[in-house]
GROMACS .gro file of C-alpha atoms in nm:
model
  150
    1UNK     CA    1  -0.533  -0.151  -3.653
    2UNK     CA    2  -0.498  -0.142  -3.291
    3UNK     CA    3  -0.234  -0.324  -3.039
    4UNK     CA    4  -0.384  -0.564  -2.877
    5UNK     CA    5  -0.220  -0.431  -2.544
    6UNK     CA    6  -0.396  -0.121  -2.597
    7UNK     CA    7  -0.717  -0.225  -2.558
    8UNK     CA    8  -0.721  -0.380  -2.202
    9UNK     CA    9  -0.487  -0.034  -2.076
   10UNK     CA   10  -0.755   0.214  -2.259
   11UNK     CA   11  -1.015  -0.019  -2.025
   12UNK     CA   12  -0.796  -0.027  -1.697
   13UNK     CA   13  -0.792   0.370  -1.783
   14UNK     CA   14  -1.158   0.454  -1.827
   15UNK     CA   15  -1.235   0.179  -1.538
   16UNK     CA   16  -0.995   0.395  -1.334
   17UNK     CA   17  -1.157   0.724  -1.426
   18UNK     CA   18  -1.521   0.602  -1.381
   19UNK     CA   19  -1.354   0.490  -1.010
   20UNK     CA   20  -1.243   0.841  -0.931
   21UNK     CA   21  -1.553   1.018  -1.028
   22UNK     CA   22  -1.734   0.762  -0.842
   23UNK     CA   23  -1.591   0.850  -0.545
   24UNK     CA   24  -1.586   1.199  -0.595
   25UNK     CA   25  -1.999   1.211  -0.643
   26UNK     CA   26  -2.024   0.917  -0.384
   27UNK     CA   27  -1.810   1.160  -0.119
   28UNK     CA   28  -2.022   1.449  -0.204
   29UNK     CA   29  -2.369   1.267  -0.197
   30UNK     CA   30  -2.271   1.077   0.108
   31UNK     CA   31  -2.180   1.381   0.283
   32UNK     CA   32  -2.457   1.611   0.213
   33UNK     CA   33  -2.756   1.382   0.202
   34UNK     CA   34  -2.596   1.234   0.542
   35UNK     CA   35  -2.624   1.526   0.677
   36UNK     CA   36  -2.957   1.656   0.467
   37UNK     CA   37  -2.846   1.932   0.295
   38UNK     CA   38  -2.801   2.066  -0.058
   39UNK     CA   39  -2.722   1.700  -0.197
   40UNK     CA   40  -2.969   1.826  -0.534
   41UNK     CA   41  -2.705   2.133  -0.602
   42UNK     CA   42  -2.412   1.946  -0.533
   43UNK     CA   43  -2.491   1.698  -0.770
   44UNK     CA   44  -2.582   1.914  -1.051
   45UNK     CA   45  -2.303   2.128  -1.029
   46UNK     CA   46  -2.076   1.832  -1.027
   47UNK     CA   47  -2.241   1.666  -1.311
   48UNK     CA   48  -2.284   2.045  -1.534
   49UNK     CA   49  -1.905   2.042  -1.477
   50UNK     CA   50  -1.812   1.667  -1.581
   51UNK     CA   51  -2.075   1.730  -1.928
   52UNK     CA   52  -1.909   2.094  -2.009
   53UNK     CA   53  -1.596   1.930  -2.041
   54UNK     CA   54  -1.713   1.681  -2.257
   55UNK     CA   55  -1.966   1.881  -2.473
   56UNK     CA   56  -2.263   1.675  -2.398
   57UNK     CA   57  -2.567   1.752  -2.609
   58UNK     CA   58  -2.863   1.878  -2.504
   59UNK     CA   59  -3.055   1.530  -2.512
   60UNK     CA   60  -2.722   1.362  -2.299
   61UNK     CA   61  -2.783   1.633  -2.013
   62UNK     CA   62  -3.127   1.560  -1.994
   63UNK     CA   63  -3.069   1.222  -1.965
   64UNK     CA   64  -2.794   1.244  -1.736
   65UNK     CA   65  -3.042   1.451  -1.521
   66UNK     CA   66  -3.228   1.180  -1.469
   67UNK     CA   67  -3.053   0.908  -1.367
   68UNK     CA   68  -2.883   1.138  -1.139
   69UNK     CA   69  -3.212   1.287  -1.005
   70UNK     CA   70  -3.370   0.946  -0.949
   71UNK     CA   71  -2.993   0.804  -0.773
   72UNK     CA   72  -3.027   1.158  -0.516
   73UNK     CA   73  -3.390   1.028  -0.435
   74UNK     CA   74  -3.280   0.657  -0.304
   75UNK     CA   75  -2.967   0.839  -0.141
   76UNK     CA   76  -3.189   1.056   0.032
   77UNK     CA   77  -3.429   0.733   0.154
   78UNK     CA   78  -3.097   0.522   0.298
   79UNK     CA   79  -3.040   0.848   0.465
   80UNK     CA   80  -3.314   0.785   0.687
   81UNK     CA   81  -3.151   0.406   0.789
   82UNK     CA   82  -2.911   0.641   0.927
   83UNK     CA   83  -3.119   0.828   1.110
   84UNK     CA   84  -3.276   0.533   1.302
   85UNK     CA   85  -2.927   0.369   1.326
   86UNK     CA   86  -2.811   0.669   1.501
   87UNK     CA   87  -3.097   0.695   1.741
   88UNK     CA   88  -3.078   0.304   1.791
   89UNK     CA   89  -2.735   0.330   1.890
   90UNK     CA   90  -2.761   0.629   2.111
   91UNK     CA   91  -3.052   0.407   2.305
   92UNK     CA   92  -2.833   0.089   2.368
   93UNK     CA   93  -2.495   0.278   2.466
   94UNK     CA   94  -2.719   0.527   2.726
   95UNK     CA   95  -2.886   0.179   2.870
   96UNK     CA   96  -2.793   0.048   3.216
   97UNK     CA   97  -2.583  -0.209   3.072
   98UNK     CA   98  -2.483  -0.199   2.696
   99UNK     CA   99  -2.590  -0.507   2.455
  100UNK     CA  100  -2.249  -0.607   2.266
  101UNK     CA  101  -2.496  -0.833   2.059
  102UNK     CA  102  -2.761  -0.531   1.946
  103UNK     CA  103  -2.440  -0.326   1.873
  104UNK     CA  104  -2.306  -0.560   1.616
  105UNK     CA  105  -2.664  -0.624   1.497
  106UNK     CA  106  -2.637  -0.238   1.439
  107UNK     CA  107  -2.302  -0.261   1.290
  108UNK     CA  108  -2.402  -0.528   1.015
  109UNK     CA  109  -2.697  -0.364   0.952
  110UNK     CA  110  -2.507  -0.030   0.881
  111UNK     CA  111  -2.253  -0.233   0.679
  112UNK     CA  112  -2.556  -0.349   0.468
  113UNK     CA  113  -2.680   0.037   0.384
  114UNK     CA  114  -2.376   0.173   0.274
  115UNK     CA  115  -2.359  -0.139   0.017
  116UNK     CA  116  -2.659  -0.055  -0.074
  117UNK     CA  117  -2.614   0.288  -0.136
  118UNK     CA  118  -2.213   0.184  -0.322
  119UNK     CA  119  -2.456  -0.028  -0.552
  120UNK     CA  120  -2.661   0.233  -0.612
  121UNK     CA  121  -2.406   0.477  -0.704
  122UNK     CA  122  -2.247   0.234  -0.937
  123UNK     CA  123  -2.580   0.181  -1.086
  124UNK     CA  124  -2.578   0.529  -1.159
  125UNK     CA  125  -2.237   0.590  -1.253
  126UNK     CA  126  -2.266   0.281  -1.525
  127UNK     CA  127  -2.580   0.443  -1.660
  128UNK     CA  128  -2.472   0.750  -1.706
  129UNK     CA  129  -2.125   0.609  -1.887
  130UNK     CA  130  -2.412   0.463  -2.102
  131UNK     CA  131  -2.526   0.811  -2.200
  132UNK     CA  132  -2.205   0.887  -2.309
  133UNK     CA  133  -1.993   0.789  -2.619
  134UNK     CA  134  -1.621   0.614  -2.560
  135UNK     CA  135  -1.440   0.926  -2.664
  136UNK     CA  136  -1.684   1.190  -2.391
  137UNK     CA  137  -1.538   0.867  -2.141
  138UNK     CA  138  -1.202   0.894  -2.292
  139UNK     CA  139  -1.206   1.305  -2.240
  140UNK     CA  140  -1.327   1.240  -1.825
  141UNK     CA  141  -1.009   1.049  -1.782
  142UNK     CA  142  -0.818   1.247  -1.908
  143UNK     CA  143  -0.957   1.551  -1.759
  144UNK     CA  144  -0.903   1.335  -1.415
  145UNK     CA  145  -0.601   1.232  -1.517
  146UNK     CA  146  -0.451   1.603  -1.518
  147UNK     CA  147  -0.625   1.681  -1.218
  148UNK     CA  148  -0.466   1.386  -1.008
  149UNK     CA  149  -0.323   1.491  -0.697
  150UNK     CA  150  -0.011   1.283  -0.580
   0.00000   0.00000   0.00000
């Protein structure tokens, strides 16, 4: 039978873990597909890595290919946002005067893309915790756990 106390720790644990490699995927996607390059090789690597460790079947990679796939593919559309955001901004700060109001507008609009692309991450990050069993979770966290730098 198991402590009641252990139950909401084991979830503050995995919630913690799914957290970390969040950010870890979300960094790396961010980065490259901001900047256009290599996000499809950065994600597989990272995800071949995570599913080694964890002896995911053949079926669970497959899987796991796709969500990922299909979560690079919407990164890789709010990367063009971006690239209008950028060009936007670069026309109102080399105006005569500069618009305070269009700059905020451009601020809040920004604000509203990278939520989008958070949600979509944790989207994917959910679904693939789907395609997993509790213990291949369990094994992640731990695995993070041991790598946590101070």
């Amino acid at each position: 039978m198991t402590d009641m106390t252990e139950k909401p720790r084991r979830r503050r644990w995995w919630i913690a873990g799914a957290i970390a490699l969040a950010v870890v995927v979300a960094a790396g996607a961010v980065a490259f597909s901001f900047h256009g390059h290599g996000i499809e090789r950065f994600a597989e690597k990272r995800i071949d890595r995570m599913l080694d460790k964890v002896d995911a079947s053949d079926g669970q990679r497959a899987e796991v290919a796709g969500i990922v796939g299909e979560a690079v593919a919407d990164m890789k559309e709010l990367r063009g946002l971006f690239q209008e955001s950028r060009q936007t901004l670069l026309d109102t700060l080399g105006a005569e005067t500069v618009d305070r109001e269009a700059l905020e507008e451009l601020r809040l609009a920004n604000l509203q893309t990278v939520d989008q692309a958070s949600r979509r991450l944790v989207t994917a990050l959910a679904d693939v915790a789907d395609v997993l069993t509790p213990e291949q979770r369990r094994e992640l966290v731990r695995h993070m756990q041991r790598h946590e730098r101070p």
